PDB file of C-alpha atoms in Angstrom:
ATOM      1  CA  UNK A  11      26.561 -51.922  15.116  1.00 75.00           C
ATOM      2  CA  UNK A  12      25.654 -54.057  12.129  1.00 92.00           C
ATOM      3  CA  UNK A  13      22.130 -55.318  12.985  1.00 95.00           C
ATOM      4  CA  UNK A  14      19.106 -53.150  12.301  1.00 96.00           C
ATOM      5  CA  UNK A  15      15.345 -53.281  11.882  1.00 93.00           C
ATOM      6  CA  UNK A  16      14.250 -51.816   8.564  1.00 92.00           C
ATOM      7  CA  UNK A  17      10.529 -51.791   7.804  1.00 85.00           C
ATOM      8  CA  UNK A  18       9.756 -54.841   9.996  1.00 85.00           C
ATOM      9  CA  UNK A  19      12.650 -56.970   8.752  1.00 93.00           C
ATOM     10  CA  UNK A  20      15.741 -57.722  10.829  1.00 95.00           C
ATOM     11  CA  UNK A  21      18.847 -57.011   8.752  1.00 96.00           C
ATOM     12  CA  UNK A  22      22.505 -57.684   9.470  1.00 96.00           C
ATOM     13  CA  UNK A  23      25.174 -56.079   7.310  1.00 95.00           C
ATOM     14  CA  UNK A  24      27.735 -58.814   6.674  1.00 94.00           C
ATOM     15  CA  UNK A  25      29.891 -56.959   4.173  1.00 88.00           C
ATOM     16  CA  UNK A  26      29.974 -53.435   2.755  1.00 87.00           C
ATOM     17  CA  UNK A  27      32.352 -50.607   1.943  1.00 83.00           C
ATOM     18  CA  UNK A  28      32.477 -49.437   5.574  1.00 79.00           C
ATOM     19  CA  UNK A  29      32.947 -52.863   7.157  1.00 78.00           C
ATOM     20  CA  UNK A  30      34.976 -54.859   4.640  1.00 77.00           C
ATOM     21  CA  UNK A  31      35.916 -52.418   1.884  1.00 78.00           C
ATOM     22  CA  UNK A  32      33.867 -54.266  -0.731  1.00 76.00           C
ATOM     23  CA  UNK A  33      32.245 -52.629  -3.753  1.00 85.00           C
ATOM     24  CA  UNK A  34      29.033 -54.524  -2.978  1.00 90.00           C
ATOM     25  CA  UNK A  35      26.820 -55.075   0.060  1.00 93.00           C
ATOM     26  CA  UNK A  36      25.986 -58.443   1.599  1.00 94.00           C
ATOM     27  CA  UNK A  37      22.996 -58.276   3.918  1.00 96.00           C
ATOM     28  CA  UNK A  38      21.286 -61.088   5.817  1.00 98.00           C
ATOM     29  CA  UNK A  39      17.584 -60.519   6.311  1.00 97.00           C
ATOM     30  CA  UNK A  40      15.074 -62.249   8.542  1.00 96.00           C
ATOM     31  CA  UNK A  41      11.559 -61.642   7.263  1.00 95.00           C
ATOM     32  CA  UNK A  42       8.763 -62.483   9.735  1.00 95.00           C
ATOM     33  CA  UNK A  43       5.694 -64.389   8.504  1.00 97.00           C
ATOM     34  CA  UNK A  44       3.623 -62.314   6.096  1.00 96.00           C
ATOM     35  CA  UNK A  45       6.240 -59.574   5.711  1.00 93.00           C
ATOM     36  CA  UNK A  46       5.879 -57.612   2.464  1.00 94.00           C
ATOM     37  CA  UNK A  47       8.193 -54.982   1.066  1.00 92.00           C
ATOM     38  CA  UNK A  48       6.778 -52.042  -0.841  1.00 92.00           C
ATOM     39  CA  UNK A  49       7.158 -52.169  -4.614  1.00 96.00           C
ATOM     40  CA  UNK A  50      10.466 -50.440  -5.230  1.00 96.00           C
ATOM     41  CA  UNK A  51      13.276 -49.843  -7.726  1.00 97.00           C
ATOM     42  CA  UNK A  52      17.053 -49.716  -7.306  1.00 96.00           C
ATOM     43  CA  UNK A  53      18.464 -47.478 -10.046  1.00 96.00           C
ATOM     44  CA  UNK A  54      22.109 -47.668  -8.979  1.00 94.00           C
ATOM     45  CA  UNK A  55      22.565 -51.330  -8.047  1.00 94.00           C
ATOM     46  CA  UNK A  56      21.320 -54.797  -8.880  1.00 95.00           C
ATOM     47  CA  UNK A  57      20.146 -57.204  -6.195  1.00 96.00           C
ATOM     48  CA  UNK A  58      20.693 -60.947  -5.934  1.00 98.00           C
ATOM     49  CA  UNK A  59      18.589 -62.854  -3.396  1.00 98.00           C
ATOM     50  CA  UNK A  60      19.649 -66.215  -1.931  1.00 99.00           C
ATOM     51  CA  UNK A  61      17.151 -67.950   0.366  1.00 99.00           C
ATOM     52  CA  UNK A  62      18.811 -69.641   3.346  1.00 99.00           C
ATOM     53  CA  UNK A  63      15.685 -70.813   5.225  1.00 98.00           C
ATOM     54  CA  UNK A  64      11.971 -70.703   4.516  1.00 98.00           C
ATOM     55  CA  UNK A  65      10.231 -69.315   1.449  1.00 98.00           C
ATOM     56  CA  UNK A  66      10.199 -65.970  -0.307  1.00 98.00           C
ATOM     57  CA  UNK A  67       8.165 -64.757  -3.268  1.00 98.00           C
ATOM     58  CA  UNK A  68       9.676 -62.197  -5.636  1.00 98.00           C
ATOM     59  CA  UNK A  69       7.335 -60.176  -7.837  1.00 98.00           C
ATOM     60  CA  UNK A  70       8.516 -58.260 -10.909  1.00 97.00           C
ATOM     61  CA  UNK A  71       6.321 -56.980 -13.768  1.00 97.00           C
ATOM     62  CA  UNK A  72       4.669 -59.979 -15.420  1.00 95.00           C
ATOM     63  CA  UNK A  73       6.325 -62.574 -13.197  1.00 96.00           C
ATOM     64  CA  UNK A  74       6.271 -64.032  -9.722  1.00 97.00           C
ATOM     65  CA  UNK A  75       8.898 -66.471  -8.524  1.00 98.00           C
ATOM     66  CA  UNK A  76       8.499 -68.705  -5.477  1.00 98.00           C
ATOM     67  CA  UNK A  77      11.881 -69.270  -3.851  1.00 99.00           C
ATOM     68  CA  UNK A  78      12.764 -71.920  -1.280  1.00 99.00           C
ATOM     69  CA  UNK A  79      15.947 -72.609   0.669  1.00 98.00           C
ATOM     70  CA  UNK A  80      18.870 -72.872  -1.755  1.00 99.00           C
ATOM     71  CA  UNK A  81      17.241 -70.815  -4.527  1.00 99.00           C
ATOM     72  CA  UNK A  82      18.745 -67.645  -6.005  1.00 98.00           C
ATOM     73  CA  UNK A  83      17.063 -64.822  -7.921  1.00 98.00           C
ATOM     74  CA  UNK A  84      18.699 -61.887  -9.732  1.00 98.00           C
ATOM     75  CA  UNK A  85      16.935 -58.506  -9.931  1.00 98.00           C
ATOM     76  CA  UNK A  86      18.602 -56.115 -12.427  1.00 97.00           C
ATOM     77  CA  UNK A  87      18.751 -52.369 -11.855  1.00 97.00           C
ATOM     78  CA  UNK A  88      15.606 -50.390 -12.676  1.00 98.00           C
ATOM     79  CA  UNK A  89      13.238 -53.371 -12.341  1.00 98.00           C
ATOM     80  CA  UNK A  90      10.247 -52.727 -10.063  1.00 98.00           C
ATOM     81  CA  UNK A  91       9.959 -55.523  -7.521  1.00 98.00           C
ATOM     82  CA  UNK A  92       8.694 -56.557  -4.116  1.00 96.00           C
ATOM     83  CA  UNK A  93       9.520 -59.396  -1.750  1.00 96.00           C
ATOM     84  CA  UNK A  94       6.992 -61.312   0.336  1.00 97.00           C
ATOM     85  CA  UNK A  95       7.310 -64.037   2.942  1.00 98.00           C
ATOM     86  CA  UNK A  96       4.155 -66.007   2.074  1.00 98.00           C
ATOM     87  CA  UNK A  97       4.240 -68.106   5.250  1.00 98.00           C
ATOM     88  CA  UNK A  98       1.761 -67.505   8.034  1.00 97.00           C
ATOM     89  CA  UNK A  99       3.930 -69.182  10.669  1.00 97.00           C
ATOM     90  CA  UNK A 100       7.616 -69.261   9.667  1.00 97.00           C
ATOM     91  CA  UNK A 101      10.232 -66.585   9.153  1.00 97.00           C
ATOM     92  CA  UNK A 102      12.383 -66.516   6.044  1.00 98.00           C
ATOM     93  CA  UNK A 103      16.130 -65.956   6.157  1.00 98.00           C
ATOM     94  CA  UNK A 104      17.770 -64.696   2.976  1.00 98.00           C
ATOM     95  CA  UNK A 105      20.955 -63.036   1.810  1.00 98.00           C
ATOM     96  CA  UNK A 106      20.854 -60.012  -0.462  1.00 96.00           C
ATOM     97  CA  UNK A 107      23.875 -58.972  -2.488  1.00 96.00           C
ATOM     98  CA  UNK A 108      23.608 -55.417  -3.782  1.00 94.00           C
ATOM     99  CA  UNK A 109      26.127 -54.589  -6.497  1.00 92.00           C
ATOM    100  CA  UNK A 110      27.398 -51.894  -6.418  1.00 85.00           C
ATOM    101  CA  UNK A 111      26.998 -50.928  -2.793  1.00 84.00           C
ATOM    102  CA  UNK A 112      24.420 -48.467  -1.482  1.00 87.00           C
ATOM    103  CA  UNK A 113      21.838 -50.589   0.326  1.00 91.00           C
ATOM    104  CA  UNK A 114      23.903 -50.678   3.525  1.00 93.00           C
ATOM    105  CA  UNK A 115      23.989 -46.868   3.611  1.00 93.00           C
ATOM    106  CA  UNK A 116      20.187 -46.840   3.797  1.00 93.00           C
ATOM    107  CA  UNK A 117      20.150 -49.544   6.482  1.00 94.00           C
ATOM    108  CA  UNK A 118      22.724 -47.758   8.665  1.00 94.00           C
ATOM    109  CA  UNK A 119      21.080 -44.325   8.297  1.00 94.00           C
ATOM    110  CA  UNK A 120      17.438 -45.289   8.727  1.00 93.00           C
ATOM    111  CA  UNK A 121      17.431 -48.687  10.440  1.00 94.00           C
ATOM    112  CA  UNK A 122      16.614 -49.023  14.116  1.00 94.00           C
ATOM    113  CA  UNK A 123      19.264 -50.857  16.166  1.00 93.00           C
ATOM    114  CA  UNK A 124      18.405 -54.431  17.093  1.00 94.00           C
ATOM    115  CA  UNK A 125      18.147 -54.820  20.865  1.00 89.00           C
ATOM    116  CA  UNK A 126      19.048 -58.301  22.092  1.00 85.00           C
ATOM    117  CA  UNK A 127      15.975 -60.183  23.294  1.00 82.00           C
ATOM    118  CA  UNK A 128      13.452 -57.992  21.470  1.00 82.00           C
ATOM    119  CA  UNK A 129      11.456 -59.435  18.571  1.00 82.00           C
ATOM    120  CA  UNK A 130      10.440 -56.134  17.023  1.00 82.00           C
ATOM    121  CA  UNK A 131      11.853 -52.648  16.571  1.00 84.00           C
ATOM    122  CA  UNK A 132      11.643 -50.073  19.327  1.00 81.00           C
ATOM    123  CA  UNK A 133      10.624 -46.772  17.789  1.00 86.00           C
ATOM    124  CA  UNK A 134       9.684 -45.444  14.378  1.00 88.00           C
ATOM    125  CA  UNK A 135      11.734 -44.819  11.259  1.00 86.00           C
ATOM    126  CA  UNK A 136      12.504 -41.227  10.291  1.00 88.00           C
ATOM    127  CA  UNK A 137      10.659 -41.265   6.965  1.00 90.00           C
ATOM    128  CA  UNK A 138      11.988 -37.877   5.840  1.00 92.00           C
ATOM    129  CA  UNK A 139      15.530 -39.178   6.333  1.00 93.00           C
ATOM    130  CA  UNK A 140      14.583 -42.461   4.630  1.00 92.00           C
ATOM    131  CA  UNK A 141      13.370 -40.609   1.534  1.00 92.00           C
ATOM    132  CA  UNK A 142      16.526 -38.465   1.474  1.00 95.00           C
ATOM    133  CA  UNK A 143      18.897 -41.447   1.733  1.00 94.00           C
ATOM    134  CA  UNK A 144      16.850 -43.473  -0.749  1.00 93.00           C
ATOM    135  CA  UNK A 145      17.233 -40.658  -3.281  1.00 95.00           C
ATOM    136  CA  UNK A 146      20.999 -40.572  -2.649  1.00 95.00           C
ATOM    137  CA  UNK A 147      21.413 -44.323  -3.263  1.00 94.00           C
ATOM    138  CA  UNK A 148      18.963 -44.456  -6.185  1.00 94.00           C
ATOM    139  CA  UNK A 149      16.052 -46.232  -4.493  1.00 95.00           C
ATOM    140  CA  UNK A 150      12.405 -45.343  -5.110  1.00 94.00           C
ATOM    141  CA  UNK A 151       9.248 -46.708  -3.511  1.00 94.00           C
ATOM    142  CA  UNK A 152       6.574 -46.819  -6.192  1.00 95.00           C
ATOM    143  CA  UNK A 153       3.719 -48.607  -4.385  1.00 93.00           C
ATOM    144  CA  UNK A 154       2.916 -49.615  -0.792  1.00 89.00           C
ATOM    145  CA  UNK A 155       3.227 -53.114   0.705  1.00 88.00           C
ATOM    146  CA  UNK A 156       0.481 -55.368  -0.648  1.00 88.00           C
ATOM    147  CA  UNK A 157       0.801 -53.928  -4.156  1.00 92.00           C
ATOM    148  CA  UNK A 158       2.365 -55.815  -7.063  1.00 94.00           C
ATOM    149  CA  UNK A 159       4.548 -54.431  -9.865  1.00 94.00           C
TER     150      UNK A 159
END
C-alpha cells in the first residue's frame, strides 16, 4: 500500500527507503480546493515542492510564493511553513521531495489507506500516534491550518 489520506490530502509514496532504497522521499500529493496544512517545521529534512497541476501557495516567515504548474520551491530544514491550495474549485497536484527521508514514515504510520472510488478518508487519524511519529522524524506543528508563519 502506497496511497494514503493524510490530513485531507491524498498522498502516494513514489519513492522512499522502504520502496526504492533511496535516502530521500518522493511523494505525490493531491490537495483538494481550499486545503491548508498547519504551520509546521521539518528539523531533519528539507522539502522541495514541484507543482504538476493547479496552484499552490507556500508561506514562510516574511514571504508567500504563488506556485503554478511547472514551478518549484525549496524549503530548508527548520523553516516554519504551510501550504495552501488557494482554488475554490480545482485540486492541486504536486510532488514533494524530502531529503533526507522521514516524511514517508509519517505517511505510512498515520495515513489512512485510500479506498478506490472514495473521495475522502474513511476514519480518523490517531493523533497520539501522529505526534509520536512526528517527534521521531523531526516534524513539529506550530500553528493550526489557517495560520501563517
